[in-house]
PDB file of C-alpha atoms in Angstrom:
ATOM      1  CA  MET A   1       0.000   0.000   0.000  1.00  0.00           C
ATOM      2  CA  TYR A   2       1.374   3.421  -0.949  1.00  0.00           C
ATOM      3  CA  ALA A   3       0.286   6.894  -2.043  1.00  0.00           C
ATOM      4  CA  SER A   4       0.302   7.278  -5.814  1.00  0.00           C
ATOM      5  CA  THR A   5      -1.017  10.850  -5.961  1.00  0.00           C
ATOM      6  CA  ILE A   6      -1.025  13.514  -3.259  1.00  0.00           C
ATOM      7  CA  ALA A   7      -2.760  16.915  -3.286  1.00  0.00           C
ATOM      8  CA  SER A   8      -3.646  19.285  -0.455  1.00  0.00           C
ATOM      9  CA  ASP A   9      -6.992  17.697   0.459  1.00  0.00           C
ATOM     10  CA  THR A  10      -7.053  14.506  -1.628  1.00  0.00           C
ATOM     11  CA  ALA A  11      -4.812  11.548  -2.307  1.00  0.00           C
ATOM     12  CA  GLU A  12      -4.869   8.243  -4.138  1.00  0.00           C
ATOM     13  CA  VAL A  13      -3.676   5.150  -2.315  1.00  0.00           C
ATOM     14  CA  ALA A  14      -2.758   2.057  -4.323  1.00  0.00           C
ATOM     15  CA  VAL A  15      -3.163  -1.401  -2.798  1.00  0.00           C
ATOM     16  CA  VAL A  16      -1.364  -4.143  -4.726  1.00  0.00           C
ATOM     17  CA  TRP A  17      -2.864  -7.553  -4.032  1.00  0.00           C
ATOM     18  CA  PHE A  18      -0.960 -10.832  -3.927  1.00  0.00           C
ATOM     19  CA  GLU A  19      -2.086 -13.461  -6.407  1.00  0.00           C
ATOM     20  CA  ASP A  20      -3.944 -16.347  -4.837  1.00  0.00           C
ATOM     21  CA  ALA A  21      -5.667 -19.306  -6.482  1.00  0.00           C
ATOM     22  CA  ALA A  22      -8.687 -18.685  -4.247  1.00  0.00           C
ATOM     23  CA  PHE A  23      -9.231 -15.295  -5.901  1.00  0.00           C
ATOM     24  CA  GLU A  24      -8.594 -15.946  -9.597  1.00  0.00           C
ATOM     25  CA  GLY A  25      -9.693 -13.143 -11.886  1.00  0.00           C
ATOM     26  CA  TRP A  26      -9.630 -10.477  -9.192  1.00  0.00           C
ATOM     27  CA  PRO A  27      -7.933  -7.167 -10.009  1.00  0.00           C
ATOM     28  CA  ALA A  28      -4.192  -6.821  -9.407  1.00  0.00           C
ATOM     29  CA  VAL A  29      -4.533  -3.354  -7.874  1.00  0.00           C
ATOM     30  CA  THR A  30      -7.226  -1.256  -6.201  1.00  0.00           C
ATOM     31  CA  VAL A  31      -6.701   2.518  -6.146  1.00  0.00           C
ATOM     32  CA  PHE A  32      -8.634   4.308  -3.405  1.00  0.00           C
ATOM     33  CA  THR A  33      -9.322   8.043  -3.614  1.00  0.00           C
ATOM     34  CA  VAL A  34      -9.337   9.613  -0.169  1.00  0.00           C
ATOM     35  CA  SER A  35     -10.333  13.110   0.935  1.00  0.00           C
ATOM     36  CA  ASN A  36      -9.430  15.060   4.052  1.00  0.00           C
ATOM     37  CA  ASP A  37     -12.664  15.655   5.936  1.00  0.00           C
ATOM     38  CA  GLY A  38     -12.045  17.775   9.015  1.00  0.00           C
ATOM     39  CA  GLY A  39      -8.706  16.184   9.871  1.00  0.00           C
ATOM     40  CA  ARG A  40      -9.510  12.589   8.987  1.00  0.00           C
ATOM     41  CA  TRP A  41      -9.016  10.838   5.662  1.00  0.00           C
ATOM     42  CA  VAL A  42     -12.181   9.297   4.199  1.00  0.00           C
ATOM     43  CA  VAL A  43     -12.424   6.950   1.203  1.00  0.00           C
ATOM     44  CA  VAL A  44     -14.608   8.624  -1.429  1.00  0.00           C
ATOM     45  CA  ASP A  45     -14.016   6.353  -4.441  1.00  0.00           C
ATOM     46  CA  ALA A  46     -12.183   3.236  -5.595  1.00  0.00           C
ATOM     47  CA  ARG A  47     -11.228   1.756  -8.936  1.00  0.00           C
ATOM     48  CA  GLU A  48      -9.666  -1.493 -10.112  1.00  0.00           C
ATOM     49  CA  GLU A  49      -6.468  -1.459 -12.171  1.00  0.00           C
ATOM     50  CA  THR A  50      -4.443  -4.120 -13.957  1.00  0.00           C
ATOM     51  CA  VAL A  51      -1.118  -2.310 -13.461  1.00  0.00           C
ATOM     52  CA  ALA A  52       0.090  -0.506 -10.352  1.00  0.00           C
ATOM     53  CA  PRO A  53       0.592   3.260 -10.695  1.00  0.00           C
ATOM     54  CA  GLU A  54       3.939   4.838  -9.827  1.00  0.00           C
ATOM     55  CA  PRO A  55       4.380   5.908  -6.182  1.00  0.00           C
ATOM     56  CA  ALA A  56       4.059   9.629  -5.429  1.00  0.00           C
ATOM     57  CA  ARG A  57       7.317  11.493  -5.034  1.00  0.00           C
TER      58      ARG A  57
END
């Protein structure tokens, strides 16, 4: 898990999943969009990806 995009009040966090025979066909990566809501980070969206994005610098 790592941040792939960071802005002042939003970020994208990529979660790279390990392959497992029990979960064939599942996405390789889920990217969660989070937003700062009064000092706490809240997930506001998620998308599935086949390739992991680059980490934020």
